[in-house]
Coordinates of C-alpha atoms and ligand atoms in Angstrom, one line a residue:
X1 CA 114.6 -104.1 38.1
X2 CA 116.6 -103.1 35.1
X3 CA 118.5 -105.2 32.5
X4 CA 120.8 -103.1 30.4
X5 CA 123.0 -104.0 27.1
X6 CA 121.2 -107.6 26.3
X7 CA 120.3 -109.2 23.2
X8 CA 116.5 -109.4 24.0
X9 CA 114.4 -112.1 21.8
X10 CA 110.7 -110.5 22.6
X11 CA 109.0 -112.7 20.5
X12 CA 107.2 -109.9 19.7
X13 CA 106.7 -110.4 15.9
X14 CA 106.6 -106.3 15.1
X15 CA 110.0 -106.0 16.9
X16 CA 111.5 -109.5 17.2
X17 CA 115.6 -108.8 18.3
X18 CA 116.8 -105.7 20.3
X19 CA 120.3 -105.4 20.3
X20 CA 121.9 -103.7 23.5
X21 CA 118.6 -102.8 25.1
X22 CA 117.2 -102.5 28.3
X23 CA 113.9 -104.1 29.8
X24 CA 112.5 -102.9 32.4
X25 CA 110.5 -104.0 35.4
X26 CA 108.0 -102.3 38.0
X27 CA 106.1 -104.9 40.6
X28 CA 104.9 -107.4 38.2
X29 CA 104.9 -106.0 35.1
X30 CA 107.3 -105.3 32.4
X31 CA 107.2 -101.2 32.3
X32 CA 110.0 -101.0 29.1
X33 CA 111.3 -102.9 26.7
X34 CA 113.7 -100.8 24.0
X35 CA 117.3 -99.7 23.1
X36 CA 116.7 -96.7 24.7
X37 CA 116.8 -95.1 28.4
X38 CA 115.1 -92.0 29.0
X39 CA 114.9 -92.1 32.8
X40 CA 117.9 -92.6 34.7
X41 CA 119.1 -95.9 35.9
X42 CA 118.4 -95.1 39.1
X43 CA 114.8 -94.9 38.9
X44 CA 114.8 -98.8 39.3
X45 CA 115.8 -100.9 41.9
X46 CA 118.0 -103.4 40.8
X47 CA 120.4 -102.8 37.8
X48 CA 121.9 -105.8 35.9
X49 CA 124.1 -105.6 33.1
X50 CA 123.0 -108.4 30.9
X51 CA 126.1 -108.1 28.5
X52 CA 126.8 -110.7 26.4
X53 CA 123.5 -112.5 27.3
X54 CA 120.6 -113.1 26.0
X55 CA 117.2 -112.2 27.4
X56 CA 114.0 -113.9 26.4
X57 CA 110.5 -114.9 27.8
X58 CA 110.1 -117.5 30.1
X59 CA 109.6 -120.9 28.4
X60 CA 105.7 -121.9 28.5
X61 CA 105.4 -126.2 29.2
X62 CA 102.2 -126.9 28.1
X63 CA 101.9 -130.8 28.9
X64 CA 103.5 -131.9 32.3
X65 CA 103.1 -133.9 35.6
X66 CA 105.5 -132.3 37.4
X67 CA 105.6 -134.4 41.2
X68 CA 106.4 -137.2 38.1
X69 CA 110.0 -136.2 38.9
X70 CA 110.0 -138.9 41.7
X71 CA 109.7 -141.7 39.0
X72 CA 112.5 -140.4 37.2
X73 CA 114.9 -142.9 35.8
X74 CA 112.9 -146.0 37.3
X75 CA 111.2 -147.6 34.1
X76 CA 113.0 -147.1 31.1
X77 CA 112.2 -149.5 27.8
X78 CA 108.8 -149.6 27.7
X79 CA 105.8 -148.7 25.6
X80 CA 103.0 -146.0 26.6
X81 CA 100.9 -148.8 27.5
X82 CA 103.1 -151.7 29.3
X83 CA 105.2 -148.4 30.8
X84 CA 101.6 -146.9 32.3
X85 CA 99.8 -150.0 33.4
X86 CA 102.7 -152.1 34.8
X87 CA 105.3 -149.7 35.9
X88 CA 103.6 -146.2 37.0
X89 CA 100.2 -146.5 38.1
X90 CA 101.2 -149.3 40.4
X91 CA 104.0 -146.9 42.3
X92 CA 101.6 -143.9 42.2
X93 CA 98.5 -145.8 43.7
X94 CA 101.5 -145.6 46.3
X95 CA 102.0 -142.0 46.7
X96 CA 101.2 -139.8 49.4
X97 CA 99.7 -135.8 49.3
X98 CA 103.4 -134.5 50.8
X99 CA 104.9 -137.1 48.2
X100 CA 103.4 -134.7 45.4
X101 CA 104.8 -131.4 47.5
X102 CA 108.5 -132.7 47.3
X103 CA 107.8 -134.0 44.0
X104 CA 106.8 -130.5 42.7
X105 CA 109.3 -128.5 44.5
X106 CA 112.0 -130.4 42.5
X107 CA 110.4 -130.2 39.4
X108 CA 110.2 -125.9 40.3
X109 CA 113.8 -126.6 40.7
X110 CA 114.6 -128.2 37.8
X111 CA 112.2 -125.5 35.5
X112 CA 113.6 -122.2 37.2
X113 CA 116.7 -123.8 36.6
X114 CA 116.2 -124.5 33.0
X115 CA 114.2 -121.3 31.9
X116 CA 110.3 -122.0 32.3
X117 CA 108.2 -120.0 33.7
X118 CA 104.4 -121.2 33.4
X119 CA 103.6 -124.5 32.8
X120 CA 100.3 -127.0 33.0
X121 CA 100.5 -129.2 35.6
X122 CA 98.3 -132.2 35.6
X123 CA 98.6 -134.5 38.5
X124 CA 96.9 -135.3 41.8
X125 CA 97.0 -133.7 45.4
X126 CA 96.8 -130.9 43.6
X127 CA 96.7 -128.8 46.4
X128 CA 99.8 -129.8 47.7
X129 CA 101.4 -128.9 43.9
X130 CA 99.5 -125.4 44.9
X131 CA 101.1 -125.0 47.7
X132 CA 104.3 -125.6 46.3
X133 CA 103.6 -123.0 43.2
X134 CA 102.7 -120.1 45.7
X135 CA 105.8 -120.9 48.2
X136 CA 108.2 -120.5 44.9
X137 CA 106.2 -118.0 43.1
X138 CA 106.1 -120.3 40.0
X139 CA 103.3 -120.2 37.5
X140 CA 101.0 -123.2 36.8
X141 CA 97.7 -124.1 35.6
X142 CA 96.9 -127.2 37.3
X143 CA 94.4 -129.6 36.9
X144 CA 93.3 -133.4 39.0
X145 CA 93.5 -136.4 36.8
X146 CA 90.1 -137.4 35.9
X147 CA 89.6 -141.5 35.1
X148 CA 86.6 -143.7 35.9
X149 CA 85.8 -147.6 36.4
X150 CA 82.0 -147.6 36.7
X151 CA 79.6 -147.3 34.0
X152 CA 76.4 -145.2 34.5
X153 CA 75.1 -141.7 33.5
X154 CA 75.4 -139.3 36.3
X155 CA 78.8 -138.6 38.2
X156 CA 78.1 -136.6 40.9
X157 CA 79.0 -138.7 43.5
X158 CA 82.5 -139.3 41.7
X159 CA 85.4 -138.7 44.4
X160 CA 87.7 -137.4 41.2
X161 CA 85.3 -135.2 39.8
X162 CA 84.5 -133.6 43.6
X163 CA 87.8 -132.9 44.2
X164 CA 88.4 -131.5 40.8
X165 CA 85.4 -129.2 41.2
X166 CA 87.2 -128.4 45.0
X167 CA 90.5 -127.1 43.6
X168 CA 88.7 -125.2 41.2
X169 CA 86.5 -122.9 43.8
X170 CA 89.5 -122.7 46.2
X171 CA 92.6 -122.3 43.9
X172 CA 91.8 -120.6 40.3
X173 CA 92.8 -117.3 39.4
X174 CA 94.5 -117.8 43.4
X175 CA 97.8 -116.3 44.4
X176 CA 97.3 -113.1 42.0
X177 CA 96.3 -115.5 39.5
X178 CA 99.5 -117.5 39.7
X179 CA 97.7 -120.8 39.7
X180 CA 95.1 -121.1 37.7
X181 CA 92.6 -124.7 37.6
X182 CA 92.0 -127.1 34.4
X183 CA 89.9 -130.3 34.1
X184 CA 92.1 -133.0 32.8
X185 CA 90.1 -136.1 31.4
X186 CA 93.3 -138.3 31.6
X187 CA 92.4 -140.5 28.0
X188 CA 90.0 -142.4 26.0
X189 CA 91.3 -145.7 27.2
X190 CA 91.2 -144.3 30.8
X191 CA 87.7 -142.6 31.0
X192 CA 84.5 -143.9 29.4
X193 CA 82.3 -141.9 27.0
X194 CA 79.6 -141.4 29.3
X195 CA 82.6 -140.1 31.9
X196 CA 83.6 -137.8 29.2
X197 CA 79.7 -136.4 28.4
X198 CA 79.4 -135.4 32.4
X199 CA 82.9 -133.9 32.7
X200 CA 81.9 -131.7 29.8
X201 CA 78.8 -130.3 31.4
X202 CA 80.6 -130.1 34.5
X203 CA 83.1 -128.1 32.5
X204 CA 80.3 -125.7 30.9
X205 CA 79.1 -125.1 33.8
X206 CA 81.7 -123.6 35.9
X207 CA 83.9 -122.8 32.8
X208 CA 86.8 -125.0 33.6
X209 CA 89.3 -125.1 30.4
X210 CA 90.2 -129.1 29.2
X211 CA 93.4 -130.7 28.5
X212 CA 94.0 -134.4 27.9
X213 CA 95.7 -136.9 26.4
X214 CA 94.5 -137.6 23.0
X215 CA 96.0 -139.8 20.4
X216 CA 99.3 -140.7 21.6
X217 CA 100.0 -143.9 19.8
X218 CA 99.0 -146.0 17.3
X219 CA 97.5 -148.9 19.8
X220 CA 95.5 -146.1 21.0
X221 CA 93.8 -145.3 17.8
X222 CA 93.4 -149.2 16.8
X223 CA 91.7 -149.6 20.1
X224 CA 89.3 -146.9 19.9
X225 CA 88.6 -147.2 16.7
X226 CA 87.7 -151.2 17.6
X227 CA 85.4 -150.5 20.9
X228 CA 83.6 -147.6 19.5
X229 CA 84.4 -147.5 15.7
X230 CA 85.3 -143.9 15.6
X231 CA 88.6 -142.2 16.3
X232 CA 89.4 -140.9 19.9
X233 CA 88.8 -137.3 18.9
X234 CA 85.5 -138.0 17.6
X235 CA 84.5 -139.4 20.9
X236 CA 85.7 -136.3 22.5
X237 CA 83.7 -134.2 20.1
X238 CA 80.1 -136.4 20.8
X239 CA 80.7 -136.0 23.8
X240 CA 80.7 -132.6 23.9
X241 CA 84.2 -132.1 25.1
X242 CA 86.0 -130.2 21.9
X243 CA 83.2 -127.9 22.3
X244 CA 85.5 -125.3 23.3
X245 CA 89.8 -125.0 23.0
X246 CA 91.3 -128.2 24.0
X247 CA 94.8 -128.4 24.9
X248 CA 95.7 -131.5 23.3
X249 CA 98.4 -133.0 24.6
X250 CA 100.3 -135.3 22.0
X251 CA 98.0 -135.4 18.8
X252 CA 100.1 -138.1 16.6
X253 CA 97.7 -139.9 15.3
X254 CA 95.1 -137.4 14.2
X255 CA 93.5 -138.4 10.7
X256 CA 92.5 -135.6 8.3
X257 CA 88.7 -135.4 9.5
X258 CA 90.3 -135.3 12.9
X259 CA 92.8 -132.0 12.3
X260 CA 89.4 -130.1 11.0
X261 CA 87.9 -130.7 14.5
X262 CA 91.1 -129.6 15.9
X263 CA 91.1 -126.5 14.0
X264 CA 87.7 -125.7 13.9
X265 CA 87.4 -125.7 17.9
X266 CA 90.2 -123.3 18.1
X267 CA 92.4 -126.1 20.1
X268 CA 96.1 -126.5 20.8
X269 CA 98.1 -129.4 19.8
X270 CA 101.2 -130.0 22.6
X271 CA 103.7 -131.6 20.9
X272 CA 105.8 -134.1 23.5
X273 CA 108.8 -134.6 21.3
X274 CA 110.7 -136.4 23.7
X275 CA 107.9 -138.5 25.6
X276 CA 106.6 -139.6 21.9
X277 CA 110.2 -140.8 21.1
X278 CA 110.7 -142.6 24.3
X279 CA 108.0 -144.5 24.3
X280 CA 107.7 -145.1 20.9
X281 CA 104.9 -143.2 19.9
X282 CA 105.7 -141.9 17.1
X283 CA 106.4 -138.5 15.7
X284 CA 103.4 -135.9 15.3
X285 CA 103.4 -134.0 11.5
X286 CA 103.4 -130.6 13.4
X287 CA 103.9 -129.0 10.7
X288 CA 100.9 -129.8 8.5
X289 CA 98.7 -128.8 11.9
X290 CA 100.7 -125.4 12.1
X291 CA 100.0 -125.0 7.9
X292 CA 96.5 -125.5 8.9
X293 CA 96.3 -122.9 11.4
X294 CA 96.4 -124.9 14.7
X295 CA 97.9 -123.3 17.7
X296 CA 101.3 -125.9 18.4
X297 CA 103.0 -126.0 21.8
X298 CA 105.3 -127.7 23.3
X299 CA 105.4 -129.9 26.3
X300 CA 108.3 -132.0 28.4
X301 CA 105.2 -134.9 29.6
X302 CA 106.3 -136.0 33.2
X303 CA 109.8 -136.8 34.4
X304 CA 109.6 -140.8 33.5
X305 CA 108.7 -140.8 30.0
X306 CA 111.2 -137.4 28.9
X307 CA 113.7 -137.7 31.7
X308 CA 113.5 -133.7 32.4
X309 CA 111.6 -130.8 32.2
X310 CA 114.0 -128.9 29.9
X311 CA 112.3 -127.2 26.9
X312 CA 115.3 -126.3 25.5
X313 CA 115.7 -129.9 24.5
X314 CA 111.8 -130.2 23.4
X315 CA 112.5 -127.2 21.3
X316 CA 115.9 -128.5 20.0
X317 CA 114.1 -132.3 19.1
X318 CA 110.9 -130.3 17.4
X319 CA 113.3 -128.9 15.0
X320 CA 115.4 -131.6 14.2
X321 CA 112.3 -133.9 13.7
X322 CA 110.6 -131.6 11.7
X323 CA 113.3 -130.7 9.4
X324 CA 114.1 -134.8 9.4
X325 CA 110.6 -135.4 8.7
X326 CA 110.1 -133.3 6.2
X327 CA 112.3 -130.7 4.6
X328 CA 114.9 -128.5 6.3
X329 CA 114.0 -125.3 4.5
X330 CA 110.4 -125.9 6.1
X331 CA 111.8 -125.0 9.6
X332 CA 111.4 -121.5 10.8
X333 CA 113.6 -121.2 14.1
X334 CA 111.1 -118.0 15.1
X335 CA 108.4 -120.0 14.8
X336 CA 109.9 -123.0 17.1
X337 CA 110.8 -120.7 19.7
X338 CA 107.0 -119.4 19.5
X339 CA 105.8 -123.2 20.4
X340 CA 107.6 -122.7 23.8
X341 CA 106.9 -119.5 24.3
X342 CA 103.6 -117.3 23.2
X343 CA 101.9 -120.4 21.7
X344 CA 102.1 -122.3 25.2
X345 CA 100.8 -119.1 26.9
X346 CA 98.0 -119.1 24.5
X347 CA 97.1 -122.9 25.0
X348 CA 97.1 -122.1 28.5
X349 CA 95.1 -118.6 27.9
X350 CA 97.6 -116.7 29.9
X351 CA 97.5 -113.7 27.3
X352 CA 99.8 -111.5 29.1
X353 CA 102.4 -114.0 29.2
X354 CA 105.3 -115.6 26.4
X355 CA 106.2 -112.0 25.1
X356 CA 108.4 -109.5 26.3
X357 CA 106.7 -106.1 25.6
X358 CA 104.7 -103.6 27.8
X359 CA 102.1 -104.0 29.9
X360 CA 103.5 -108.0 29.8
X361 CA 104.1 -109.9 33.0
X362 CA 107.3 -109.3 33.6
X363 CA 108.4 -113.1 33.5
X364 CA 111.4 -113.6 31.5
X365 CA 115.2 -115.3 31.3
X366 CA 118.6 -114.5 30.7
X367 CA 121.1 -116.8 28.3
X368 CA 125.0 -116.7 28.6
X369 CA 125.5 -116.1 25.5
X370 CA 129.2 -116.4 25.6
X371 CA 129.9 -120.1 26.4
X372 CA 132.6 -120.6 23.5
X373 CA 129.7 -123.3 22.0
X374 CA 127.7 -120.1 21.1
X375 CA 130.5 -118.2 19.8
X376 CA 130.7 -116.1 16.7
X377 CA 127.2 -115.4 18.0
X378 CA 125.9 -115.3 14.8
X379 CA 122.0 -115.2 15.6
X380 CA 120.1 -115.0 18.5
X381 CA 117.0 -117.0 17.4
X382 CA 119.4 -119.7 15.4
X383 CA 121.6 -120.1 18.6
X384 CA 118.8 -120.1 21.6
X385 CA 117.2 -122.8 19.2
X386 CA 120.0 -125.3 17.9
X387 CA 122.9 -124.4 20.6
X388 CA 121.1 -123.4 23.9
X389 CA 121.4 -125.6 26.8
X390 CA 118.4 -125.6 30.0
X391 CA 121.5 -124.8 32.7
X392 CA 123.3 -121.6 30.3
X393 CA 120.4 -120.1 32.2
X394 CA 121.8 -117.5 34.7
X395 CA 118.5 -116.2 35.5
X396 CA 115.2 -116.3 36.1
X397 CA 112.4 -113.9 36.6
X398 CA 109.1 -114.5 37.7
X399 CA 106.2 -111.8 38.0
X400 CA 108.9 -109.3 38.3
X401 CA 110.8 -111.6 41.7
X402 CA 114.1 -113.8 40.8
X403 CA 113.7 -117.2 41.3
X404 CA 116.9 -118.5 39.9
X405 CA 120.3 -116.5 39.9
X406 CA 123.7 -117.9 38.8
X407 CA 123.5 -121.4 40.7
X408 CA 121.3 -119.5 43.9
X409 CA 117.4 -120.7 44.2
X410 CA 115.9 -117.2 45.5
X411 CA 112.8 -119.2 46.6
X412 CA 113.2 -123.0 47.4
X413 CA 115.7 -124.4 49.4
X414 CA 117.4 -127.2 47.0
X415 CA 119.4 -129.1 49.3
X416 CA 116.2 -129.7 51.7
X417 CA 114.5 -130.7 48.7
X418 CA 116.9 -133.2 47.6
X419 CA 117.4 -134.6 51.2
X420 CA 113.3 -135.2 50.9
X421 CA 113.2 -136.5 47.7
X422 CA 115.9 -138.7 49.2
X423 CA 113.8 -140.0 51.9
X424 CA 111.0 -140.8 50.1
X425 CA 112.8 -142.8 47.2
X426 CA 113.5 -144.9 50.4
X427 CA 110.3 -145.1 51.3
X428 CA 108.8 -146.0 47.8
X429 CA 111.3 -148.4 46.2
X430 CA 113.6 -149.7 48.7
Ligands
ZN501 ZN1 101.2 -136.7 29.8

């Protein structure tokens, strides 16, 4: 394939903007990215004239539950914990393994739709999320939510941790490494710390990354800090969990002694702009972890605390709250668009993804540029940040294959998906 005259945003710090280039793809990979052609164009396949658009990676969601797209709209005015306990765990103890299929398939939808490309997946019947990454040819790292009621030492007979230790032998690195596997601890008021010591070794042991949900809201902290008189990432880090990158999803309450365990493990904060101002949670100081070196992404949460899965939005809300928060001049629009692009690759150690450049997969998205609300096109950068909508995306590319084109899904049918998400609405609330 081969885009010719677009704006391309590389992200790419030594070469950030190309103006009327090309970018160029062979099987999976981007082969050229520059504002010159030496071949002809008909060395490539496909040839799409990407004028007046802009081209740019795809967007990387770092903190998800994507089948979470079946709760949408259904509890709305609640706090993390009255919202969790009374309103979603109930209807999820509820849901069945082709339940989380549909569920996913819209949420590939609703992402291909709206520009991402890779994002981290944390759910249950994982396989059935699998299966619906490798029909679509989507990108996820997935992971089985990990809680426990029992108290005791050893956890090996722990259905949660089996099946987590399942989907990791039969679906990481899977699909040409479109799927990848993660352990996901779900929270310190979910899992106890002797849960948390045996996940870790179970994590050691067959190298299994981490993500959870740490520090979300103040009642959170208090609680923690009541039952075992030390913050929740302390109780990570005793237990050996932040003994390695952690992506971190939320981090708004993390004290000062807390940031330096952050930063010394190398982890990622994912910053939920939208979930956190939902459900009240308040508003993380992203910009004091970025000052201190912490890797920042961004993350949409699941469909019932955001409502969608558009990171234009999350990107659009981390600026605003960050200039609101603390000074205007403090915003970099580069660096925002980094958060959803190369930084949630890197919290989701996919190190050939989030930049367009050679030898990168060749997973990217084009812009209309030329809606009148982007118009005199001043910047790029400035316009994909505080303008950009999810739907001005026209297209989609992912490992080189389009997914989304100008209202088409290449690799879902949408109106069987809606029909099923349909049906079991009706099953579920009616
Ligand atoms: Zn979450």
């Amino acid at each position: 394939m081969l885009l010719k005259n677009a704006t391309i945003i590389t992200m790419d710090e030594s070469n950030p903007v190309l103006y009327h280039g090309y970018i160029g793809t062979r099987d999976k990979k981007i082969v050229l990215v520059s504002e010159h052609l030496e071949e002809r164009e008909t060395a490539y396949g496909e040839v799409i004239d990407a004028k007046g658009k802009i081209v740019m990676p795809g967007l990387c969601n770092a903190h998800s539950h994507v089948a979470m797209t079946l709760l949408r709209g259904y509890a709305e005015g609640y706090s993390l914990q009255e919202w969790l306990f009374q309103k979603i765990f109930p209807i999820e103890d509820q849901l069945e393994p082709e339940d989380i299929y549909w569920g996913t398939m819209l949420g590939i939808a609703e992402m291909v739709r709206t520009g991402t490309t890779l994002v981290n997946d944390c759910y249950y019947f994982m396989d059935r999320a699998a299966a619906a990454y490798s029909e679509t040819g989507f990108n996820a790292n997935i992971s089985r939510g990990l809680m426990n009621d029992q108290l005791k030492e050893d956890y090996s007979d722990d259905y949660r941790l089996k099946e987590m230790i399942e989907l990791f032998e039969s679906y990481n690195g899977k699909y040409d490494d479109q799927i990848r596997v993660e352990c996901f601890p779900h929270a310190i008021y979910t899992c106890s710390p002797q849960y948390f010591r045996y996940i870790a070794k179970v994590a050691d042991k067959y190298g299994i990354p981490v993500t959870s949900h740490i520090s979300e809201n103040e009642t959170e902290n208090r609680e923690c800090l009541e039952k075992y008189g030390k913050t929740p990432v302390q109780v990570y880090q005793e237990s050996g969990l932040l003994n390695r990158p952690v992506n971190i999803a939320h981090g708004v309450w993390l004290t000062d002694d807390d940031l330096e365990i952050v930063r010394s493990s190398g982890s990622t904060v994912t910053h939920n702009p939208a979930s956190n101002l939902k459900l009240g949670s308040g508003i993380a100081n992203i910009l004091k972890y970025s000052n201190m070196g912490i890797n920042i992404a961004l993350g949409t949460d699941g469909c019932s605390s955001n409502n969608n899965l558009n990171l234009f939005e999350e990107m659009h809300l981390a600026a605003l709250l960050l200039a609101g928060t603390n000074d205007p001049s403090l915003v970099k629009p580069f660096e925002i668009l980094k958060f959803a692009t190369v930084n949630g690759a890197k919290a989701m150690n996919r190190t050939t993804k989030g930049i367009l450049k050679e030898g990168y997969d060749a997973d990217f998205i084009m812009v209309n540029n030329t809606e009148p609300y982007y118009y005199p096109q001043h910047d790029p950068v400035n316009n994909i940040l505080y303008t950009a909508q999810g739907p001005d995306v026209c297209l989609t590319v992912i490992g080189g294959r389009t997914v989304y084109q100008d209202g088409e899904y290449k690799s879902l049918d949408i109106e069987k998906v809606k029909a099923e998400i349909m049906r079991i609405k009706a099953r579920l609330f009616e």
